[in-house]
mmCIF file of C-alpha atoms and ligand atoms in Angstrom:
data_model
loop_
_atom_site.group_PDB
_atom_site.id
_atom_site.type_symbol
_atom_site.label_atom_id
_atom_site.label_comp_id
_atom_site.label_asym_id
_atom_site.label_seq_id
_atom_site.Cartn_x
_atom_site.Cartn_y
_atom_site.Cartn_z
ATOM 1 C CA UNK A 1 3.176 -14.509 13.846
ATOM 2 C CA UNK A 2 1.312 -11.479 13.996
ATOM 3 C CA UNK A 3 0.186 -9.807 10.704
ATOM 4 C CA UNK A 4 -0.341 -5.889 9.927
ATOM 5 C CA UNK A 5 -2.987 -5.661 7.636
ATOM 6 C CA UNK A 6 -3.094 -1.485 6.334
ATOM 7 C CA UNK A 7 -4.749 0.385 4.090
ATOM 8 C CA UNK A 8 -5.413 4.343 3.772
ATOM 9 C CA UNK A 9 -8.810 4.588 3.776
ATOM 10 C CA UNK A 10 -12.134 2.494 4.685
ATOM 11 C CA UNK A 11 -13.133 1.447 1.354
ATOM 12 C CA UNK A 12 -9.436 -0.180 1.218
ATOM 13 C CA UNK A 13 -9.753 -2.238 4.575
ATOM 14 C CA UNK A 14 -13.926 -2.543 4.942
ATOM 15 C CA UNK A 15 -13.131 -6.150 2.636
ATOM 16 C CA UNK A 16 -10.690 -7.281 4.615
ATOM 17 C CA UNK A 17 -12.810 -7.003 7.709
ATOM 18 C CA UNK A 18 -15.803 -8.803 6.262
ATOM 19 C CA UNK A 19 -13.721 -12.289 6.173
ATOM 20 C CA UNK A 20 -12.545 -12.038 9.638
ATOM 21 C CA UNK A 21 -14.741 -13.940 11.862
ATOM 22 C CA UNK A 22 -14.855 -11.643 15.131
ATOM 23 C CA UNK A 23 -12.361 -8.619 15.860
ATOM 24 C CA UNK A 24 -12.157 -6.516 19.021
ATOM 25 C CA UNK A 25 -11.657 -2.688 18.319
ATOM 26 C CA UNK A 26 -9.026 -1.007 19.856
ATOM 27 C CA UNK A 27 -8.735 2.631 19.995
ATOM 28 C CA UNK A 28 -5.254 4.476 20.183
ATOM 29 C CA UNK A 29 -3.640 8.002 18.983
ATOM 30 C CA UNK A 30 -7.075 8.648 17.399
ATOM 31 C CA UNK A 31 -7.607 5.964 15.238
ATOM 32 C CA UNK A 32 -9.069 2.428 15.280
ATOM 33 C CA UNK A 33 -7.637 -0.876 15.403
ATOM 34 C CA UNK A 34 -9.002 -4.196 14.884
ATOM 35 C CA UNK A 35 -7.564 -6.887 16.357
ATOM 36 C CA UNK A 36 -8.789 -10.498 14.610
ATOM 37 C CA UNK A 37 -7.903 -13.916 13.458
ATOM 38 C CA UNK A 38 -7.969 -15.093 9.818
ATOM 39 C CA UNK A 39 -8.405 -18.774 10.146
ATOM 40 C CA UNK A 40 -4.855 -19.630 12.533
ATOM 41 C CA UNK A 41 -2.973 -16.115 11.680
ATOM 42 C CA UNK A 42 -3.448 -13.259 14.304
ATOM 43 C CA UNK A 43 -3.970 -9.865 12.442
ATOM 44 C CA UNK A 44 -4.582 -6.683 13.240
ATOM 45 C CA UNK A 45 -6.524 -4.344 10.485
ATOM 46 C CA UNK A 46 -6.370 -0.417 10.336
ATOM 47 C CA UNK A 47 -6.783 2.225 7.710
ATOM 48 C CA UNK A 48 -4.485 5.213 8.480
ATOM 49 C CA UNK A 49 -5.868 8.203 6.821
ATOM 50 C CA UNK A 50 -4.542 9.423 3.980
ATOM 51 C CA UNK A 51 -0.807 10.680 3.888
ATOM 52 C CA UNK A 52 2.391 9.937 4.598
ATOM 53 C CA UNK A 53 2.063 11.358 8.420
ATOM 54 C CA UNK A 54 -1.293 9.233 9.186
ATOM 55 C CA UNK A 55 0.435 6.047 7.256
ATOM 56 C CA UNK A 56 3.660 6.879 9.198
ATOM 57 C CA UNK A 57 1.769 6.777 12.680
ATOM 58 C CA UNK A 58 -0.464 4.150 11.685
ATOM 59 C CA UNK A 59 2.182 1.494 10.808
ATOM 60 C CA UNK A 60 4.723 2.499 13.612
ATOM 61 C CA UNK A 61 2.003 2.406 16.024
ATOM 62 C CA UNK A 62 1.006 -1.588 14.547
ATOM 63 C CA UNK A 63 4.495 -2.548 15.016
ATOM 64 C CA UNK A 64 5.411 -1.278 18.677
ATOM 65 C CA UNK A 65 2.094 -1.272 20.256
ATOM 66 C CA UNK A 66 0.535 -4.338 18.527
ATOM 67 C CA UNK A 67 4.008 -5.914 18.328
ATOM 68 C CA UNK A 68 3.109 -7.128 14.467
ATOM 69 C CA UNK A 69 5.892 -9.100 12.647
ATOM 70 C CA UNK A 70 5.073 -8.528 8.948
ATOM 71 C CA UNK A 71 3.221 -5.428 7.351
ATOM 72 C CA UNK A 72 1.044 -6.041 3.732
ATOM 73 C CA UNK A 73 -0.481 -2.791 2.444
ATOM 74 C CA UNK A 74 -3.322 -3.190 0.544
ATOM 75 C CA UNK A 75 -5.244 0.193 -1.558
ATOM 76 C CA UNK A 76 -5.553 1.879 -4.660
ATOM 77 C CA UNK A 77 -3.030 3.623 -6.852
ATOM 78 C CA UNK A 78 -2.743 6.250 -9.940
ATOM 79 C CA UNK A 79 -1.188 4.692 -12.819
ATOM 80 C CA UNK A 80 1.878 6.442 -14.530
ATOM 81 C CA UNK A 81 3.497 3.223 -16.710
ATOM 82 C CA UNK A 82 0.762 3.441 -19.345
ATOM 83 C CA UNK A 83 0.672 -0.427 -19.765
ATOM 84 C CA UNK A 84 -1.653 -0.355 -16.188
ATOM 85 C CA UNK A 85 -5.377 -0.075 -16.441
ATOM 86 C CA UNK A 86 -8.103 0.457 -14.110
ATOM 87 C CA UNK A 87 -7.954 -2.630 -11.714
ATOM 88 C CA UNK A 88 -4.703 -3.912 -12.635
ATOM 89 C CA UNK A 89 -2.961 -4.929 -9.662
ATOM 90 C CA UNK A 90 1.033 -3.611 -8.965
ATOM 91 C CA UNK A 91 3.228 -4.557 -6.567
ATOM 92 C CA UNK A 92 5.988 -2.241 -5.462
ATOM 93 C CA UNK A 93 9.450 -3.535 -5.714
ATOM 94 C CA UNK A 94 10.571 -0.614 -4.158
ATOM 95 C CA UNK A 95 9.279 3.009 -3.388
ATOM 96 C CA UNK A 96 9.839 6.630 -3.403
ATOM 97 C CA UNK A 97 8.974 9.868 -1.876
ATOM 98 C CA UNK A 98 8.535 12.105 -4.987
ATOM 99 C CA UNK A 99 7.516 15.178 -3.116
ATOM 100 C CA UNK A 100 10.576 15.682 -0.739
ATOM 101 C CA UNK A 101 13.067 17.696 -2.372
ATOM 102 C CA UNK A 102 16.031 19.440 -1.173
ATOM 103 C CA UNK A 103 17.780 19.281 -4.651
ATOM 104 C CA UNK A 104 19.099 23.029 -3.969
ATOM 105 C CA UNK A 105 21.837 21.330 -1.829
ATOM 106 C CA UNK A 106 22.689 19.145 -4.542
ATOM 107 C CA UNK A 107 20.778 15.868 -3.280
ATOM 108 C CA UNK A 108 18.936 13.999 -5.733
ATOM 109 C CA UNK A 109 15.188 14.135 -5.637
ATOM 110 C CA UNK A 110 13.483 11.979 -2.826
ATOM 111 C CA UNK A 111 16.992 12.011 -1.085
ATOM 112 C CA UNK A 112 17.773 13.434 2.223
ATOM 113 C CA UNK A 113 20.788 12.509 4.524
ATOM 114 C CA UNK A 114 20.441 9.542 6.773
ATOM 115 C CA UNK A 115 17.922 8.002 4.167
ATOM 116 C CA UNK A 116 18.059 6.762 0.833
ATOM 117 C CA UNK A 117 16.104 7.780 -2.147
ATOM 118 C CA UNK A 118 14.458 3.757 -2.647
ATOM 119 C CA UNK A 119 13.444 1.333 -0.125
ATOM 120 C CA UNK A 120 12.998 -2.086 -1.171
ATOM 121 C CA UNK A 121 10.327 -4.567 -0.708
ATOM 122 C CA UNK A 122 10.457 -7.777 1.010
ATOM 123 C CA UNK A 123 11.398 -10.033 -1.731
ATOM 124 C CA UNK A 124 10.081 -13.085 -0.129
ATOM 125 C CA UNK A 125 6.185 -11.484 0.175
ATOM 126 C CA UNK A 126 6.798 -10.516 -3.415
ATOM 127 C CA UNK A 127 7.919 -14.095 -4.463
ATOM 128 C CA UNK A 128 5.129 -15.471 -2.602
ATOM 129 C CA UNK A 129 2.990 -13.198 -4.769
ATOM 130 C CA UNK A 130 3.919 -14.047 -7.519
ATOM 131 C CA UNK A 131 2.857 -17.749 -6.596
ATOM 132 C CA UNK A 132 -0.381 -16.885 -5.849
ATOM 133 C CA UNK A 133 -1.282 -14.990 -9.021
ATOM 134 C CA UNK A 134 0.432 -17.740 -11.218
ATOM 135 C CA UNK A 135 -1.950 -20.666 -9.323
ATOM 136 C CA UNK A 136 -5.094 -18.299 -9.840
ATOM 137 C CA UNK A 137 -4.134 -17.357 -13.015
ATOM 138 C CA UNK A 138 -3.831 -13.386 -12.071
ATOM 139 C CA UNK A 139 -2.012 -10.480 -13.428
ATOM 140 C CA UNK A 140 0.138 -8.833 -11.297
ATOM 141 C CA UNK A 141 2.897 -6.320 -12.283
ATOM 142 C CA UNK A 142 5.629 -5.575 -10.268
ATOM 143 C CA UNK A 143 7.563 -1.619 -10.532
ATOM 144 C CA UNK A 144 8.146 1.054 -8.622
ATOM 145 C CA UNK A 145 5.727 2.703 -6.599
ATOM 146 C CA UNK A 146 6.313 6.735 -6.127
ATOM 147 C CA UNK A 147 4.302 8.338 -2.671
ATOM 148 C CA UNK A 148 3.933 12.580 -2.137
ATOM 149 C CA UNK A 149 1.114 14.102 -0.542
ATOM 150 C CA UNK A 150 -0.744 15.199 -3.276
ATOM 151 C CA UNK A 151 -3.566 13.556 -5.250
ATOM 152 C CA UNK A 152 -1.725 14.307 -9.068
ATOM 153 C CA UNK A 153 -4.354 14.617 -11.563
ATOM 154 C CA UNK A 154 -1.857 16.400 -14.167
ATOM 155 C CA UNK A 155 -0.225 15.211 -17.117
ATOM 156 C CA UNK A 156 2.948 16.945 -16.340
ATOM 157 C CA UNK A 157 3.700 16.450 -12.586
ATOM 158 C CA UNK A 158 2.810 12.536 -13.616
ATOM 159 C CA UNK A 159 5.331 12.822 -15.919
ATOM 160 C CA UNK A 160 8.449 14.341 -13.730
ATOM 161 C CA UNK A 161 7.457 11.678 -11.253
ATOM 162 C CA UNK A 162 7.653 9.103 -14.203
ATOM 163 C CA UNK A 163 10.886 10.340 -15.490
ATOM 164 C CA UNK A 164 12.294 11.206 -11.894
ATOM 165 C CA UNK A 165 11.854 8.254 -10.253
ATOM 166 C CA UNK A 166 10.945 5.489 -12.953
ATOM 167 C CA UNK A 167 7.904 5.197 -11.521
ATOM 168 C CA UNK A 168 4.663 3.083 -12.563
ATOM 169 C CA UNK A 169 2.526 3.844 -10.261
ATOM 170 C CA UNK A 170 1.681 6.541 -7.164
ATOM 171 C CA UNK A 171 0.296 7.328 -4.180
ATOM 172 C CA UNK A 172 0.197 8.587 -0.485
ATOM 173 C CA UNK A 173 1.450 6.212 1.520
ATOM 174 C CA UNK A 174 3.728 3.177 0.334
ATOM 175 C CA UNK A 175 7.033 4.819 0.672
ATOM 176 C CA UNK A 176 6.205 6.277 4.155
ATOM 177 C CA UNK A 177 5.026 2.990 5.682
ATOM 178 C CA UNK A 178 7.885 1.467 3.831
ATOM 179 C CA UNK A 179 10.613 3.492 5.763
ATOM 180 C CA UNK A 180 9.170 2.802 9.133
ATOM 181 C CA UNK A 181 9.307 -1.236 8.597
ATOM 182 C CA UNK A 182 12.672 -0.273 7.248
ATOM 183 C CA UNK A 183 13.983 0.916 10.150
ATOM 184 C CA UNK A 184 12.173 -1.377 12.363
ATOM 185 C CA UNK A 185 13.558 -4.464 10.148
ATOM 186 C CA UNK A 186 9.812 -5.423 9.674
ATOM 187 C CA UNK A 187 9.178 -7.328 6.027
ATOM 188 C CA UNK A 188 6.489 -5.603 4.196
ATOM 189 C CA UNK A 189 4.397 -5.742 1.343
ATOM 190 C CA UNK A 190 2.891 -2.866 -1.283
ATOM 191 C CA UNK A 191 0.074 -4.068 -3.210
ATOM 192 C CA UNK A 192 -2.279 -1.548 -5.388
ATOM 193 C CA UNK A 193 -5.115 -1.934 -7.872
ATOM 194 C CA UNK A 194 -4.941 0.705 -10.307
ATOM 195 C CA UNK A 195 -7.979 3.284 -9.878
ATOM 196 C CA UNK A 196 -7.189 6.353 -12.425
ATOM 197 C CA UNK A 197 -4.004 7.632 -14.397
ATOM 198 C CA UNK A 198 -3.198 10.354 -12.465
ATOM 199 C CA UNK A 199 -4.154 12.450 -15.849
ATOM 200 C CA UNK A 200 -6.914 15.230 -16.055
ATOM 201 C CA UNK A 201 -9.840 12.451 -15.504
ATOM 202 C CA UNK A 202 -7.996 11.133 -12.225
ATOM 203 C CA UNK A 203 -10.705 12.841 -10.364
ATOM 204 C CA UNK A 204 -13.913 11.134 -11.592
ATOM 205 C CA UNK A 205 -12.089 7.941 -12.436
ATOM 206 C CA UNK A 206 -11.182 7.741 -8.853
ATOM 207 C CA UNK A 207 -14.205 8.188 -7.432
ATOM 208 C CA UNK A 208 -16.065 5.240 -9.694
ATOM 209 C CA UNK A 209 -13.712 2.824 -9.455
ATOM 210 C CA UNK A 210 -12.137 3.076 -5.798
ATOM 211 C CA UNK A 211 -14.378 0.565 -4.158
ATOM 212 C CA UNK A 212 -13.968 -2.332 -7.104
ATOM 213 C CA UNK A 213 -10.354 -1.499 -7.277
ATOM 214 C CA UNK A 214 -9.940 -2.047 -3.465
ATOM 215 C CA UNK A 215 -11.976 -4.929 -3.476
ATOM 216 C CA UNK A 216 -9.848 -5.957 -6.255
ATOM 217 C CA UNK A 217 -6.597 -5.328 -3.891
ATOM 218 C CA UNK A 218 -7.863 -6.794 -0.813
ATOM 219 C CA UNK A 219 -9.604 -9.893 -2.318
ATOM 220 C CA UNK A 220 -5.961 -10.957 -3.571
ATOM 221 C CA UNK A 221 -4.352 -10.271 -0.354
ATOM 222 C CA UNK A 222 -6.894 -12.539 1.413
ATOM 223 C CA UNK A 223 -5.625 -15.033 -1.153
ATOM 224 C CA UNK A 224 -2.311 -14.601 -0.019
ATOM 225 C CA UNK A 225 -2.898 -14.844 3.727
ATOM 226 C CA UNK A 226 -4.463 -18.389 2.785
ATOM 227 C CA UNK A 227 -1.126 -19.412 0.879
ATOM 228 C CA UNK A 228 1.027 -18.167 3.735
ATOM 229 C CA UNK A 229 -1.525 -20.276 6.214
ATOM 230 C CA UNK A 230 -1.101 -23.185 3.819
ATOM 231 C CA UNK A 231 2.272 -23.204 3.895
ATOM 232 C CA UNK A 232 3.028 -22.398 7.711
ATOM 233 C CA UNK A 233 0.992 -26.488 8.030
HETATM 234 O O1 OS5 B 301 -5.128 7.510 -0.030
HETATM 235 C C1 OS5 B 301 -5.037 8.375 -1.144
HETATM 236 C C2 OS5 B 301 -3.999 7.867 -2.107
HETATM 237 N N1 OS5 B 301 -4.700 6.801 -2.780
HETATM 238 C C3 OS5 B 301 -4.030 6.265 -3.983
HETATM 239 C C4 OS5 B 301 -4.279 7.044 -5.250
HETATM 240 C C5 OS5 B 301 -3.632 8.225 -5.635
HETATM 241 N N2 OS5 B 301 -2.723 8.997 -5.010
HETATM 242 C C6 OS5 B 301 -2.282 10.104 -5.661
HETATM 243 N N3 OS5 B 301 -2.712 10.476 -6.888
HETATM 244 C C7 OS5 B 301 -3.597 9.699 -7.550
HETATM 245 N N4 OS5 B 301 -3.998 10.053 -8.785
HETATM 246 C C8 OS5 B 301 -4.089 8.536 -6.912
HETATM 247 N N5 OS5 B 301 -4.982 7.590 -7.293
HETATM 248 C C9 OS5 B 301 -5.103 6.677 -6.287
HETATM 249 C C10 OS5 B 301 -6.084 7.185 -2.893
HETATM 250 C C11 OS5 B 301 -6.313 8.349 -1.967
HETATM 251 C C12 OS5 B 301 -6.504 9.610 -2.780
HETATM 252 S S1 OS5 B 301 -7.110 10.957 -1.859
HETATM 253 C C13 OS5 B 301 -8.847 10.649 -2.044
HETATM 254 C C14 OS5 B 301 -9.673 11.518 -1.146
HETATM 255 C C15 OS5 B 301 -11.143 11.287 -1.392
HETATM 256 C C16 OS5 B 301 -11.875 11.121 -0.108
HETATM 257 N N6 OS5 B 301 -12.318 12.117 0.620
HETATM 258 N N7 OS5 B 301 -12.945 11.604 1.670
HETATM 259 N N8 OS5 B 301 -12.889 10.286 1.594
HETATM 260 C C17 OS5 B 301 -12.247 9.947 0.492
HETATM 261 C C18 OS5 B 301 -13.473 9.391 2.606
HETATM 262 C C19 OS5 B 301 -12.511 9.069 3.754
HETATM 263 C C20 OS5 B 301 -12.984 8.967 5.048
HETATM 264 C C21 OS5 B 301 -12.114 8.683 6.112
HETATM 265 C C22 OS5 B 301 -10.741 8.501 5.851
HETATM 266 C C23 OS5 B 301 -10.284 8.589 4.571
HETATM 267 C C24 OS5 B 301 -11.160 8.861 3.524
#
């Protein structure tokens, strides 16, 4: 079993790293990849850049050329369901692309031929989730995570994603990596700590809480690799 470890950015990978014992570094397509153990799992680490292209190449490029068999996403998100604060934690049950829209042929938004407008989680990761919060005695929400290349700091694009899509939360790169392990039948995982609402003060928000917010993310995937470790004997 060989485990995909992504985020977008370095702030969102930088704590997974420091519990790996020793990594090689791997360069390919012009990013990094680190190649590790956790304790007995094999994992390979990489933050994509931000977007649905970089999270697209990044997560093809860990399942065909670093042959990984499961993908867990771990980063920061803008909240939209107004019951999420600043370092909640949300998994996606599902996810969207809110920005692709060819409505004017009388497709629903995030819909284009060939795909479908949702693609679901693995419900297994998610169950096994939910275990690990209940033992530590964490919060985690589960909903539906909306992705579009654009940081949304506006009350009213927030909104039409909220009312479009039923989101709770957004961001840049959940529903892209979650088509490619779609189509590559590779179970995957979308977790986010909340870092601003995606409202007017998503800017400045952002920027002081990304790092705890990551941490916040990665510290309770690290918690999860140890349950699936515990449970493989
Ligand atoms: O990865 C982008 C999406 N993330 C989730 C997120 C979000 N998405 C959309 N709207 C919101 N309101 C959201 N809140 C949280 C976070 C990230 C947003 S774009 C931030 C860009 C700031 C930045 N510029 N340079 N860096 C960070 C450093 C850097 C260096 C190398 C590679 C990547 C970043």
């Amino acid at each position: 079993m060989k485990i995909a470890i992504m985020g977008a950015m370095p702030e969102e990978i930088e704590p997974i790293l420091s519990h790996l014992e020793s990594y090689e570094k791997v360069d390919f397509a012009k990013n990094s990849y680190y190649k590790g153990k956790y304790k007995s799992l094999d994992v390979v680490v990489a933050y994509s850049k931000i977007g649905k292209v970089f999270s697209t190449l990044t997560a093809t490029t860990m399942l065909e050329m670093f042959a990984c068999d499961m993908l867990l996403f771990t980063g920061v998100a803008g909240a939209v369901n107004p019951e999420l604060k600043i370092g909640d934690l949300i998994v996606a049950t599902k996810l969207a692309q809110h920005d692709l829209d060819i409505t004017i042929f009388g497709h629903p938004h995030g819909f284009v031929p060939g795909g479908s407008v949702y693609v679901q989680s693995d419900p297994d990761l998610r169950a096994l989730a939910k275990i690990v919060a209940s033992k530590l005695d964490i919060q985690l929400k589960e909903g539906v995570i909306a992705t579009g290349d654009q940081f949304i700091a506006d009350e009213e694009k927030k909104n039409f994603i909220a009312s479009t899509f039923g989101a709770d939360a957004l961001e840049m790169e959940g529903a892209s990596v979650a088509v490619v392990c779609d189509a590559l039948g590779v179970p995957f995982f979308i977790l986010r700590s909340i870092s601003d609402a995606a409202d007017m003060d998503a800017g400045f928000n952002f920027e002081e809480f990304v790092q705890s917010s990551a941490k916040i993310s990665a510290d309770f995937l690290m918690k999860m690799l140890d349950e699936l470790i515990e449970r493989m004997g």
